[in-house]
XYZ file of C-alpha atoms in Angstrom:
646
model
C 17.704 -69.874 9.748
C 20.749 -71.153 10.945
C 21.538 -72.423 14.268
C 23.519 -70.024 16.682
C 25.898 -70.863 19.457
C 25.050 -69.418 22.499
C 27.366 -68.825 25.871
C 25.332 -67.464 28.943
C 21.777 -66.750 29.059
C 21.416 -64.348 26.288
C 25.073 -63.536 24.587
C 25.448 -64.110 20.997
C 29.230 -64.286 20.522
C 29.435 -65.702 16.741
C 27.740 -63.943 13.914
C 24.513 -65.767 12.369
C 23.844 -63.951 9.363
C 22.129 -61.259 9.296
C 19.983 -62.585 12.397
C 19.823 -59.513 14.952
C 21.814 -59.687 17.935
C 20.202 -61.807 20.900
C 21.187 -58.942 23.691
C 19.625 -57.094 26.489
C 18.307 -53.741 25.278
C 19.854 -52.350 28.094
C 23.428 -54.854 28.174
C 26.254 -54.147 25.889
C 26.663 -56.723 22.769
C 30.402 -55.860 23.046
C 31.077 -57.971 25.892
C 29.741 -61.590 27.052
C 28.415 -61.032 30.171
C 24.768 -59.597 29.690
C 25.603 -56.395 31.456
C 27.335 -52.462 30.958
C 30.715 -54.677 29.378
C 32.960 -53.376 28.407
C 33.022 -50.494 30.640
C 33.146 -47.385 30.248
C 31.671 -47.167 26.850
C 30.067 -44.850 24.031
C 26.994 -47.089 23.848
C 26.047 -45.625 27.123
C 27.044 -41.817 25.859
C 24.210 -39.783 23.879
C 25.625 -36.969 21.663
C 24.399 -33.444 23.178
C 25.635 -30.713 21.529
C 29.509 -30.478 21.073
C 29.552 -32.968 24.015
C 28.059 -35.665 25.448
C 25.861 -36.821 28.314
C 25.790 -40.104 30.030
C 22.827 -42.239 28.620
C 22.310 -45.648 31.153
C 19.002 -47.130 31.364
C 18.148 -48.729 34.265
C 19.083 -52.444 34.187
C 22.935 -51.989 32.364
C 24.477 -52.221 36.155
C 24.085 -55.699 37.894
C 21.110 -56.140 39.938
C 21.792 -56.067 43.749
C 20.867 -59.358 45.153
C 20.153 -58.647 48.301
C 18.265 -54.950 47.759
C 16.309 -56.503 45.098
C 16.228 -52.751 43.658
C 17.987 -52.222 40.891
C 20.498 -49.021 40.902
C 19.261 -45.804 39.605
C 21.196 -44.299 36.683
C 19.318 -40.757 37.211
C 22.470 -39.111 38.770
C 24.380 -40.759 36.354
C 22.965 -39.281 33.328
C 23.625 -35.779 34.120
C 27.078 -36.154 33.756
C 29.110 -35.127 30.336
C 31.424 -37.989 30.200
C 32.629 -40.604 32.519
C 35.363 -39.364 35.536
C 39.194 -38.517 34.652
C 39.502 -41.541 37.758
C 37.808 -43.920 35.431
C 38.612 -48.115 35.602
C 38.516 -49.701 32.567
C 36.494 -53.095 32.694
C 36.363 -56.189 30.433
C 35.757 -60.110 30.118
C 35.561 -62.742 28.222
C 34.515 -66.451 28.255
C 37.018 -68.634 29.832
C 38.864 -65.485 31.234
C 41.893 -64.651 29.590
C 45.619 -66.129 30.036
C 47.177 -62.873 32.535
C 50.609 -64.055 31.295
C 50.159 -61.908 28.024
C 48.498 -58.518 30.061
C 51.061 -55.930 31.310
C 51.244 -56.055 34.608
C 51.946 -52.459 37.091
C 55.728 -53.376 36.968
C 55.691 -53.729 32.965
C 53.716 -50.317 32.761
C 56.593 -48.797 30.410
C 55.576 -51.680 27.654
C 51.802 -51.039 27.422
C 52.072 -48.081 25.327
C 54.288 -50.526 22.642
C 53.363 -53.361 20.023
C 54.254 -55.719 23.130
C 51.017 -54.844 24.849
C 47.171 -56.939 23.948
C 45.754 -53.873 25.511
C 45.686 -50.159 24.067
C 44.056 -46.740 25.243
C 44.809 -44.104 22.834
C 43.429 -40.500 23.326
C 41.565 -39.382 20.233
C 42.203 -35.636 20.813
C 46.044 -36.313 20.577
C 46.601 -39.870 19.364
C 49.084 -40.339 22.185
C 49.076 -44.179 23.367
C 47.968 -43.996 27.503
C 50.440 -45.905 29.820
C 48.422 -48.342 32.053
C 48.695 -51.900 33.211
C 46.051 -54.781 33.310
C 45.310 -57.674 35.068
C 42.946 -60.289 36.289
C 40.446 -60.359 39.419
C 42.967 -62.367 41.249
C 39.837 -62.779 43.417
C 37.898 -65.121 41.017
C 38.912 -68.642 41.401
C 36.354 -70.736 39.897
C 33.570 -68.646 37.609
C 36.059 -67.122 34.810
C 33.597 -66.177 32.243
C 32.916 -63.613 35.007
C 36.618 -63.043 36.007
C 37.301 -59.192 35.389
C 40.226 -57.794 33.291
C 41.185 -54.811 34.891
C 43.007 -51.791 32.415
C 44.371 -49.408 35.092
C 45.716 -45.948 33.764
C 49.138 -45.046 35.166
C 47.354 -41.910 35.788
C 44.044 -40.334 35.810
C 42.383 -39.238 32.089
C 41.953 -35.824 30.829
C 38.944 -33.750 31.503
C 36.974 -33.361 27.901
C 39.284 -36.110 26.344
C 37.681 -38.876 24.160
C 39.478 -42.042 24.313
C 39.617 -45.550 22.104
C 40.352 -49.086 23.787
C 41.546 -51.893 21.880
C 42.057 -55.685 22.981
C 44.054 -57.208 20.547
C 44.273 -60.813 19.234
C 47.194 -61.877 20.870
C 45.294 -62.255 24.476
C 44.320 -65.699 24.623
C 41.765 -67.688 26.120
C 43.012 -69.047 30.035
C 43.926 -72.262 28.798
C 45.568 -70.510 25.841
C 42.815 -71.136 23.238
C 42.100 -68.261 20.835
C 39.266 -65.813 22.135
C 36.337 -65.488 19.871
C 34.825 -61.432 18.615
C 31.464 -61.233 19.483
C 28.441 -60.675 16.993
C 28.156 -57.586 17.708
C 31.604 -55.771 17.429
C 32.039 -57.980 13.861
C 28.965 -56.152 12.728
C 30.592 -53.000 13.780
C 33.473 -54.080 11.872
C 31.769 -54.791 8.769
C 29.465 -51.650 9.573
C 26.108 -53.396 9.095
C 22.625 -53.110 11.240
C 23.341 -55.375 14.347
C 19.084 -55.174 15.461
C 20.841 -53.962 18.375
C 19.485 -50.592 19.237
C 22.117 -49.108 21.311
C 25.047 -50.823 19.266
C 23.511 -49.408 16.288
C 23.827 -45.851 17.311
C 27.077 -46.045 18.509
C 28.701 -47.762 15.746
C 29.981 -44.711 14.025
C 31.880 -43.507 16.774
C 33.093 -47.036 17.398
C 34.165 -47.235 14.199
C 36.036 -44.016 14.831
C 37.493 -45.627 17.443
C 39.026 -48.410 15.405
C 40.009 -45.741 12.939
C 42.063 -44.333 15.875
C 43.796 -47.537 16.421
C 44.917 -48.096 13.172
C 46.371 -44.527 12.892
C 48.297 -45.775 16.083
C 49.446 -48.717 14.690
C 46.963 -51.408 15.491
C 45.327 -53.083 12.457
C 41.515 -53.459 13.139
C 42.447 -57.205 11.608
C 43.839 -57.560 14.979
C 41.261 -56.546 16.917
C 38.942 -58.838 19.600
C 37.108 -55.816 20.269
C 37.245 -52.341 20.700
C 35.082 -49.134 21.939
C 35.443 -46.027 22.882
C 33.967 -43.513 25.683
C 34.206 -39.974 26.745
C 35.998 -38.446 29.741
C 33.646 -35.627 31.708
C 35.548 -32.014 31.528
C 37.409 -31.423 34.748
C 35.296 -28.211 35.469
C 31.870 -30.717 36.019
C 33.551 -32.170 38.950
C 34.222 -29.328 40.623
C 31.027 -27.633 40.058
C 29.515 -29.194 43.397
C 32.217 -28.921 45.003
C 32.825 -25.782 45.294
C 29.851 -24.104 45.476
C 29.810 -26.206 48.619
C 32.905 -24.157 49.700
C 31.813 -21.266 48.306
C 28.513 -21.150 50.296
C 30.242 -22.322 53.385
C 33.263 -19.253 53.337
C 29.903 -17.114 52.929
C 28.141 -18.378 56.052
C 31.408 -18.430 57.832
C 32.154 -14.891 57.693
C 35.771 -13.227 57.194
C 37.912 -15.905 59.460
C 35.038 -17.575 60.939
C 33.721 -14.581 61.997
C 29.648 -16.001 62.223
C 30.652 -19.440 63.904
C 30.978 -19.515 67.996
C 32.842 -21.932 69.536
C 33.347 -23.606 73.313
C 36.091 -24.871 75.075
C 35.227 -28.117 76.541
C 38.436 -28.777 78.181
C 41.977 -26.403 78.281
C 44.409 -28.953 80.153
C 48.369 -28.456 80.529
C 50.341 -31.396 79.603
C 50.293 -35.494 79.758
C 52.127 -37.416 81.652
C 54.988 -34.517 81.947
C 55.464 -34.652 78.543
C 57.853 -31.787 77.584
C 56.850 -30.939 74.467
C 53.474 -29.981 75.676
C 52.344 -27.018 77.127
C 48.213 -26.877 76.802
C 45.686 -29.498 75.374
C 42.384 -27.925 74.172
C 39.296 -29.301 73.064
C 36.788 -27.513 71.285
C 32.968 -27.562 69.743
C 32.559 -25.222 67.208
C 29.935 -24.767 64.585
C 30.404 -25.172 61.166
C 28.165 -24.090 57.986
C 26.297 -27.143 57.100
C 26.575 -28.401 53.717
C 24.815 -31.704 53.893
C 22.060 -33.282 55.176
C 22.172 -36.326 57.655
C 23.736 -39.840 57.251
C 23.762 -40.847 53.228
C 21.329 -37.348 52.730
C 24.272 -35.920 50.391
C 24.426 -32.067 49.578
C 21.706 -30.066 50.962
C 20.521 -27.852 47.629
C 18.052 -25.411 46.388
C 15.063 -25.650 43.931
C 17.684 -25.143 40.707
C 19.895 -27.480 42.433
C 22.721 -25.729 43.459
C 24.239 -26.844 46.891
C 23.607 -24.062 49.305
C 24.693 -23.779 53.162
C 21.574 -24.249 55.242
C 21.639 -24.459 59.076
C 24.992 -25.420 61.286
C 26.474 -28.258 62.643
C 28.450 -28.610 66.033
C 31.862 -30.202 65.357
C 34.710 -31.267 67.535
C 38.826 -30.253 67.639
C 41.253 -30.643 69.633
C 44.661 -28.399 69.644
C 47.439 -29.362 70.951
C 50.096 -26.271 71.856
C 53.662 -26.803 72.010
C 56.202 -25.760 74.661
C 57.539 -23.520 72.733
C 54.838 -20.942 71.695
C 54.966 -17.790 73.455
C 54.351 -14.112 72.575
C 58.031 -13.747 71.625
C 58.131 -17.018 69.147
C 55.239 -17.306 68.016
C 54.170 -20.792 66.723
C 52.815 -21.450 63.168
C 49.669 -23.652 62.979
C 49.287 -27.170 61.608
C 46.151 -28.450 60.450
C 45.446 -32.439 61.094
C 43.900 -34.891 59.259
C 43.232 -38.640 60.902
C 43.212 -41.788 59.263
C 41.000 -44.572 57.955
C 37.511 -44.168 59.996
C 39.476 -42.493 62.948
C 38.385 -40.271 65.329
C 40.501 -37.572 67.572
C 42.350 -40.024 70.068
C 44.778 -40.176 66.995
C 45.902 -36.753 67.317
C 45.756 -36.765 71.392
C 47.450 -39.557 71.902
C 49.997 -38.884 68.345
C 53.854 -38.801 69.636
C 54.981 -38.219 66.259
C 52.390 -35.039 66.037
C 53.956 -33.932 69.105
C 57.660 -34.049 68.306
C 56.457 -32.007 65.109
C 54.776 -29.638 67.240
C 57.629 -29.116 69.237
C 60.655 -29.335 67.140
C 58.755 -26.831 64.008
C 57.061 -25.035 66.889
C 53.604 -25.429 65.389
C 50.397 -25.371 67.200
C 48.698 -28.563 65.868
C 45.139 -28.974 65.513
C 42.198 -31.412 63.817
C 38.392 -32.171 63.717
C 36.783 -35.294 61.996
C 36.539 -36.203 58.702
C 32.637 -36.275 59.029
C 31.671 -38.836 56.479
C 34.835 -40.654 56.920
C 35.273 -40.859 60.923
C 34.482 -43.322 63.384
C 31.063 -42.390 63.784
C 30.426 -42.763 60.000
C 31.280 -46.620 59.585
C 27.489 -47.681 60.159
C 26.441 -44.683 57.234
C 29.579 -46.491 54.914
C 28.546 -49.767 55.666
C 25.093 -49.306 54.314
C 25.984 -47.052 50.962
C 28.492 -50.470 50.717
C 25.319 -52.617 50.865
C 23.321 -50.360 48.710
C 25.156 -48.510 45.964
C 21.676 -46.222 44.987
C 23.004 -44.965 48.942
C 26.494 -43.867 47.260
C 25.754 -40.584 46.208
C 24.926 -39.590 49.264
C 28.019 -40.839 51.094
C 30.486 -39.152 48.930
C 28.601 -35.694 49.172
C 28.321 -36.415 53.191
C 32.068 -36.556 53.247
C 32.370 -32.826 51.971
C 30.851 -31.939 55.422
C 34.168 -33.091 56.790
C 35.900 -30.639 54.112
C 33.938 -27.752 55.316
C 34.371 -28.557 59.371
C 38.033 -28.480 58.068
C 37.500 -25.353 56.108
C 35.735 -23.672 59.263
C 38.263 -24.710 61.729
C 41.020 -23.260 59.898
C 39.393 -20.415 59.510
C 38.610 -20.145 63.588
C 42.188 -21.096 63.883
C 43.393 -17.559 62.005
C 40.405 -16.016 63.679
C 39.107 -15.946 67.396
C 40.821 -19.104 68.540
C 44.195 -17.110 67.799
C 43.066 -14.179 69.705
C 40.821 -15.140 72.333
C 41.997 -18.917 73.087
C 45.621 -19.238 71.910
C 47.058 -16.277 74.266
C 49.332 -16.204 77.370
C 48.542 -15.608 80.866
C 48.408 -11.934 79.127
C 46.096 -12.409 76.805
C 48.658 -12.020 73.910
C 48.808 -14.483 71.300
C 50.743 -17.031 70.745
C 50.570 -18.237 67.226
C 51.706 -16.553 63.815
C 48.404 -17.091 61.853
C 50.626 -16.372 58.368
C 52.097 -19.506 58.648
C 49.379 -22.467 58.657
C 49.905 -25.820 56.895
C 48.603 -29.305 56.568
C 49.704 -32.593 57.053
C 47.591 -35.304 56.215
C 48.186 -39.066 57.331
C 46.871 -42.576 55.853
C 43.399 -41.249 54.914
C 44.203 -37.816 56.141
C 46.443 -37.397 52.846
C 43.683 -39.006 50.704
C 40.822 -36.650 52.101
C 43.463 -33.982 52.713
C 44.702 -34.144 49.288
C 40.776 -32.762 48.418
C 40.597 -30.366 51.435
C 44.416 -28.729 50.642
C 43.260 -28.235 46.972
C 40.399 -26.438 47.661
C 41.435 -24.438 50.938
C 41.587 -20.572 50.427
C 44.581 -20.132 52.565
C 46.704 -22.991 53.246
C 49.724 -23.291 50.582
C 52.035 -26.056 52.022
C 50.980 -29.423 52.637
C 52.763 -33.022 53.484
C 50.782 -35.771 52.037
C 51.833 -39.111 54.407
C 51.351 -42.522 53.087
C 48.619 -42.026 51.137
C 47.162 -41.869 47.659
C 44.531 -41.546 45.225
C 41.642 -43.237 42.912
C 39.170 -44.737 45.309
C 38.867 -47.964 43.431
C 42.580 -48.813 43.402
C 43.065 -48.195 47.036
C 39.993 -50.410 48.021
C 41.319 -53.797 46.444
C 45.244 -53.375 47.275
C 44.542 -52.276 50.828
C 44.377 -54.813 53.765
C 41.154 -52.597 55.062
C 39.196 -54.116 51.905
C 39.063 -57.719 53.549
C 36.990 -56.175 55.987
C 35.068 -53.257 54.102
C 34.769 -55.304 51.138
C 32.160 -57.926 52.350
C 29.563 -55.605 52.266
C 29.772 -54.603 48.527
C 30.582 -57.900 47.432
C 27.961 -60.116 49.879
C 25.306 -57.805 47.617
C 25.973 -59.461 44.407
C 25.848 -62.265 42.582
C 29.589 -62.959 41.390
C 32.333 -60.585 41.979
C 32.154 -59.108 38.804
C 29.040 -57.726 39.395
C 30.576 -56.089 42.683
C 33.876 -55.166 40.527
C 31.327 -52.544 38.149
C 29.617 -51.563 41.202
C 32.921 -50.130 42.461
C 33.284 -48.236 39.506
C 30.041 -46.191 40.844
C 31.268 -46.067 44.081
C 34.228 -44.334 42.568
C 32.248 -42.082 40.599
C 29.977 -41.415 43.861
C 33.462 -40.346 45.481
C 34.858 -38.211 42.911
C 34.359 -34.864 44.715
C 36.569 -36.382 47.172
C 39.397 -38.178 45.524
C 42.631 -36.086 45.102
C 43.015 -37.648 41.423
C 39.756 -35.700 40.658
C 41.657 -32.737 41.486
C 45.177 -33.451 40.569
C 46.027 -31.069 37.964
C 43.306 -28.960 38.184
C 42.786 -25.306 39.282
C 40.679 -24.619 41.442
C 39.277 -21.037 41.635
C 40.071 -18.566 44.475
C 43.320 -20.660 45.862
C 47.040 -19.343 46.190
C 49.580 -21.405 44.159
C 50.574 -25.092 46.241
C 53.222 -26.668 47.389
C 53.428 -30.381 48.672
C 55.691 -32.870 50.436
C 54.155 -36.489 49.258
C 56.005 -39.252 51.076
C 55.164 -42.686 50.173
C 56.648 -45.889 52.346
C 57.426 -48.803 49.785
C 54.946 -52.088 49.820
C 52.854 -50.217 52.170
C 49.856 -52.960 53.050
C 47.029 -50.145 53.876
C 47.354 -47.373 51.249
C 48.830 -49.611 48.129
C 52.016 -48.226 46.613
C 50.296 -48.418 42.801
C 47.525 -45.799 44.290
C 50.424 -43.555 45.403
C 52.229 -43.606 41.966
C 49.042 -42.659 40.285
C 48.375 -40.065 42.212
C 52.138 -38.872 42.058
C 52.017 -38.884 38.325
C 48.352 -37.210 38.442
C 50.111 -34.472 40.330
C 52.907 -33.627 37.830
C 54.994 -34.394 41.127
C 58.961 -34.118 40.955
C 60.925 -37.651 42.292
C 63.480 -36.250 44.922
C 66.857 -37.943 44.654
C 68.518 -39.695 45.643
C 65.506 -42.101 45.600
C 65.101 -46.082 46.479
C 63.219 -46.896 43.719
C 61.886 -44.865 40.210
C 58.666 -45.547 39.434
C 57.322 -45.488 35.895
C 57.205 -41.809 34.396
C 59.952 -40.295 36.913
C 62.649 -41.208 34.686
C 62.491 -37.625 33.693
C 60.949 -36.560 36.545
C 63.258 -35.994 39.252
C 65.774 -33.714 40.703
C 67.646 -32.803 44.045
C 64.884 -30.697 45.127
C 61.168 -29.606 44.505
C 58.389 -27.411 45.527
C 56.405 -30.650 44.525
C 58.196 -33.167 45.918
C 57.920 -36.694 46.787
C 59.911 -39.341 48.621
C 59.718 -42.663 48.415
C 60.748 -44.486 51.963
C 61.332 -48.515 52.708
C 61.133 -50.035 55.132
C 61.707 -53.231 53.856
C 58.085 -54.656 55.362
C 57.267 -58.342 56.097
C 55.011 -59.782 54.808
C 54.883 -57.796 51.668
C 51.001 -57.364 50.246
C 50.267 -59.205 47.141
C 51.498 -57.982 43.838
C 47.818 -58.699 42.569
C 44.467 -57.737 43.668
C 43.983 -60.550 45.467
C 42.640 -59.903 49.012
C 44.314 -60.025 52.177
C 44.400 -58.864 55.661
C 47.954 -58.685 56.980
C 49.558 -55.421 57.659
C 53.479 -54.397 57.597
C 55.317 -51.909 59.492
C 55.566 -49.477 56.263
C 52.820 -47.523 57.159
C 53.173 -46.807 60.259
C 56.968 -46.311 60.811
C 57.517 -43.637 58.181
C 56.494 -40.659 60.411
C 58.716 -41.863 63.131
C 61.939 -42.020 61.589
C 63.779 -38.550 62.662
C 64.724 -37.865 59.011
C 61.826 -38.526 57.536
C 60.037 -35.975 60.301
C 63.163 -33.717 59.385
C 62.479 -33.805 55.939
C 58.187 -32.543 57.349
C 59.774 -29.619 58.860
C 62.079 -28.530 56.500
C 59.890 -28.382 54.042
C 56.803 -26.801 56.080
C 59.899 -23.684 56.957
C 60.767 -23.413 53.195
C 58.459 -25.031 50.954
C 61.040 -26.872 49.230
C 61.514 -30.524 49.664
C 65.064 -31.885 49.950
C 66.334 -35.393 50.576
C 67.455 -35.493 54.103
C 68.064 -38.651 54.200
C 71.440 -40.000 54.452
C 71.311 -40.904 50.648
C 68.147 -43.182 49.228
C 65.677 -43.761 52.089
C 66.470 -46.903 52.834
C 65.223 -46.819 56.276
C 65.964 -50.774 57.014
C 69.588 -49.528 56.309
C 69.319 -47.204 58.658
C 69.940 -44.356 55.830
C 66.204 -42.584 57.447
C 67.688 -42.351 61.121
C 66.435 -43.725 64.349
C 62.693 -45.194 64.700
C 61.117 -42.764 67.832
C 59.337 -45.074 70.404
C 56.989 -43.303 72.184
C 57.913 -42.151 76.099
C 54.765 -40.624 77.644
C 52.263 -42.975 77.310
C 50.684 -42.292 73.520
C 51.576 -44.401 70.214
């Protein structure tokens, strides 16, 4: 028997014969690294039916080092395919020279010759735009430095999909990278001893058929795999039978739900635009159970409404409502891990109120508030905790849901009156505008709200996993993930299940996709340029995920809106710059310094113009005085605030 070169503990990478493969049953003898790499992939897909169902034994996903449990795949394996959101994952030994990947401003070359990376959908042999990169984050262990392949937007429910890396991605130092045993025995179709590989090989192999037909010779293949994309309708399932069972328990317009004014105050300060300040507990449906519980469900396990929950709102009413002119109502959603105070003490939600006349009002984003960072923290620390976490945070979709529905119901009859007891809000007229993580969640919440049909989206974005690394939160929120595993590529694939753990709430899950017993949607999505919180290339995707329209004239044009723009839009998004200092990295590396671009935005009185001219017509214009170059002063004065909130 011939001697075989080994690299790591147990990875093969040249072929020794016809010696079986020395892999991990459970690892994939694709990759180098002894785990689920490359990611996704068919080897972890079982055939079932005209479909397929996730197949991961326990032991293909890194072993938390501090847990000492290893994660539990049993959720997993219900699914029929991977998420549309899906991060592709790779590495190799040495890591890889990132001058020859194409980067998110060279997006428009990976889906030519010029790219070492290639997605092609094998339903319509269509080459999938995407850019890839390095952990910038990796400095010294580069065997174990990921190589990112990030879709310009998210994957099509039911679609199968092949993945090529192709010869001319070197080695770091520029040396040539090596196939490993295992995908040359797909290549030459033989019996690799590897169980898994074996089985998967055909489709593999169909895989590298694709490829070819798109112009990639399997001669010039490293490696290559394929995997399957979960149909759209399997992520909703949950979802909205959360919804569904909620409405139910609510009654017509929150008829089953009491409430309780805490506190009915006039204004702040002798703020003009205010006329009453209300705070409310009211009781919505509960969904969930407690902390990282996830969906409450019955013995079939469907997710079922059991019990209530006492949430919190506060309503703020404009000046201007009275019986005669009559407000519309505005629906809030806070940011990153915030609580109410945002709203209260909100100048920019007040000259909105005001200036549209629109009663404004918000709860918590339970799951996602203030009060949640402990329950975070520990799904962070313990990924088998994930599940839970994500399903918690549809309890803040219902509260939403409930509130909205209180808001068109008693609240607008027996709370929002004059000194006659006649009311002052227009319930036909109720919107959403959703800031920082208020557009992320809010994104989820608008889609699947059975009234609300015009929403602005502010400065956020979509695709959990590409928002964590870009953002300047993830220096903090990060530690907790990454302090549980060995290197960071182990806590790079664990992301990937804390994105499929939050794929009931990520608008990309959504984006695209109807959702049953909603009226047709309109959106303003406004994006501020090298934004250091919500990262610009999480915005795009979601942008493109949402079939938006570019409104001109516009500051930049992002890949795909070449023919994807126009004066005006029932879709619409504007892109805003500020022309920030210090600008966030252009990588993934992490960092912790903000900018003014996410914050200004919503202050500039043409920008907040543009808010209220859309939420009147539900068309979004440019109002602007040409691109909005804001640092130019082309997005009008910045508002400072006068009455003692931010």
């Amino acid at each position: 028997m011939r001697a075989c070169v080994m690299l790591g503990v147990a990875v093969v990478l040249a072929a020794c014969g016809d010696d079986p493969i020395s892999v991990r049953p459970e690892a994939n003898p694709l990759g180098t690294t002894d785990n689920i790499l490359p990611y996704p992939s068919s080897l972890y897909e079982q055939v079932d039916g005209d479909g397929v169902r996730l197949d991961v034994p326990v032991g293909a996903f890194p072993d938390n080092a501090v847990t000492k449990v290893p994660f539990d795949p049993t959720r997993l394996n219900k699914r029929r395919g991977w998420p549309a959101t899906t991060t592709l994952l790779w590495a190799a030994p040495k890591g890889v020279n990132p001058a020859h990947l194409v980067g998110p401003d060279q997006i428009a070359d990976s889906v030519t010759d010029a790219s070492a990376t290639v997605i092609i959908d094998m339903m319509t042999g269509a080459r999938i735009a995407h850019f890839a990169e390095v952990d910038a984050n990796e400095y010294d262990d580069f065997d174990h430095q990921a190589v990112y392949l990030r879709p310009a937007q998210r994957f099509a429910g039911g679609h199968r999909y092949a993945v090529g890396i192709r010869t001319q991605l070197t080695a770091r130092d520029d040396t040539k990278l090596a196939r490993t045993a295992g995908f040359q025995a797909v290549l030459d179709n033989k019996d690799s001893g590897h169980a898994r590989l074996d089985r998967a090989r055909p489709r593999i192999r169909e895989a590298i058929d694709a490829l070819e037909a798109a112009g990639v010779p399997r001669s010039d293949l490293l490696v290559a795999w394929d995997f399957t994309v979960a149909p759209d309708e399997d992520a909703i399932v949950d979802p909205l039978a959360a919804r569904d069972a909620a409405l139910a328990a609510m009654g017509p317009l929150g008829a089953n739900l009491s409430y309780t004014v805490t506190s009915d105050l006039g204004t702040i300060n002798n703020d003009p635009r205010l006329a009453r300040r209300i705070e409310i507990d009211f009781e919505a449906p509960l969904v969930t159970g407690e902390g990282n519980a996830g969906y409450v469900r019955d013995g079939e396990g469907h997710v079922i409404a059991q019990g209530k929950m006492i949430a919190k709102a506060y309503v703020m009413v404009p000046a201007c409502a009275a019986n005669n002119n009559k407000a519309g109502i505005l629906m809030y959603g806070h940011g990153f891990f915030g609580s109410l105070a945002e709203l209260r003490n909100g100048e920019y939600a007040r000259d909105l109120a005001e200036e549209a006349c629109l009663v404004v009002a918000g709860t918590l984003w339970t799951g996602m508030s203030n009060d949640d960072i402990p329950n975070a923290l520990l799904a962070l620390n313990d990924l088998n905790q994930g599940w839970g976490f994500g399903e918690h945070i549809w309890q803040g979709m219902v509260n939403s849901i409930a509130l909205e529905q209180l808001l068109r119901g008693k609240l607008a009859t027996e709370v929002l009156v004059d000194n006659q007891g006649r009311s002052v809000v227009d319930t036909s007229r109720e919107y959403f505008l959703g800031i920082s993580l208020g557009h992320i969640l809010g994104s989820t919440f608008f889609a699947y709200d059975p009234f609300i049909s015009r929403a602005v989206l502010h400065v956020g974005g979509a695709n959990w996993s590409l928002l964590f690394e870009r953002s300047a939160n993830w220096a903090t929120y990060g530690v907790p993930l990454k302090g549980s595993y060995d290197n960071l590529l182990d806590a790079v694939i664990m992301e990937q299940v804390l994105q499929m753990a939050l794929e009931g709430v990520d608008g990309a899950t959504v984006a695209g996709v109807s959702i049953p017993g909603t009226p047709e949607k309109q959106f303003l999505m406004q994006t501020s340029r090298d934004d250091a919180e919500v990262p610009n290339v999480a915005s795009f995707y979601q942008a493109r995920s949402l079939g938006a329209t570019l409104v001109t004239p516009s500051v930049i044009t992002p890949f795909g809106f070449e023919d994807a723009q126009a004066a005006s839009a029932s879709k619409g998004w504007i892109i805003v710059d500020e022309h920030p200092m210090p600008k966030p990295p252009a990588t993934n590396e992490t960092f912790s310094e903000g900018n003014v671009a996410h914050e200004n935005a919503r202050r500039r009185t043409l920008v907040q113009q543009q808010m209220r001219d859309f939420l009147s017509t539900g068309i979004v214009t440019n109002t602007c005085t040409g691109a909005c170059d804001c640092a130019a002063g082309n997005c009008g004065p910045l508002r400072t605030p006068m009455y003692g909130g931010h």
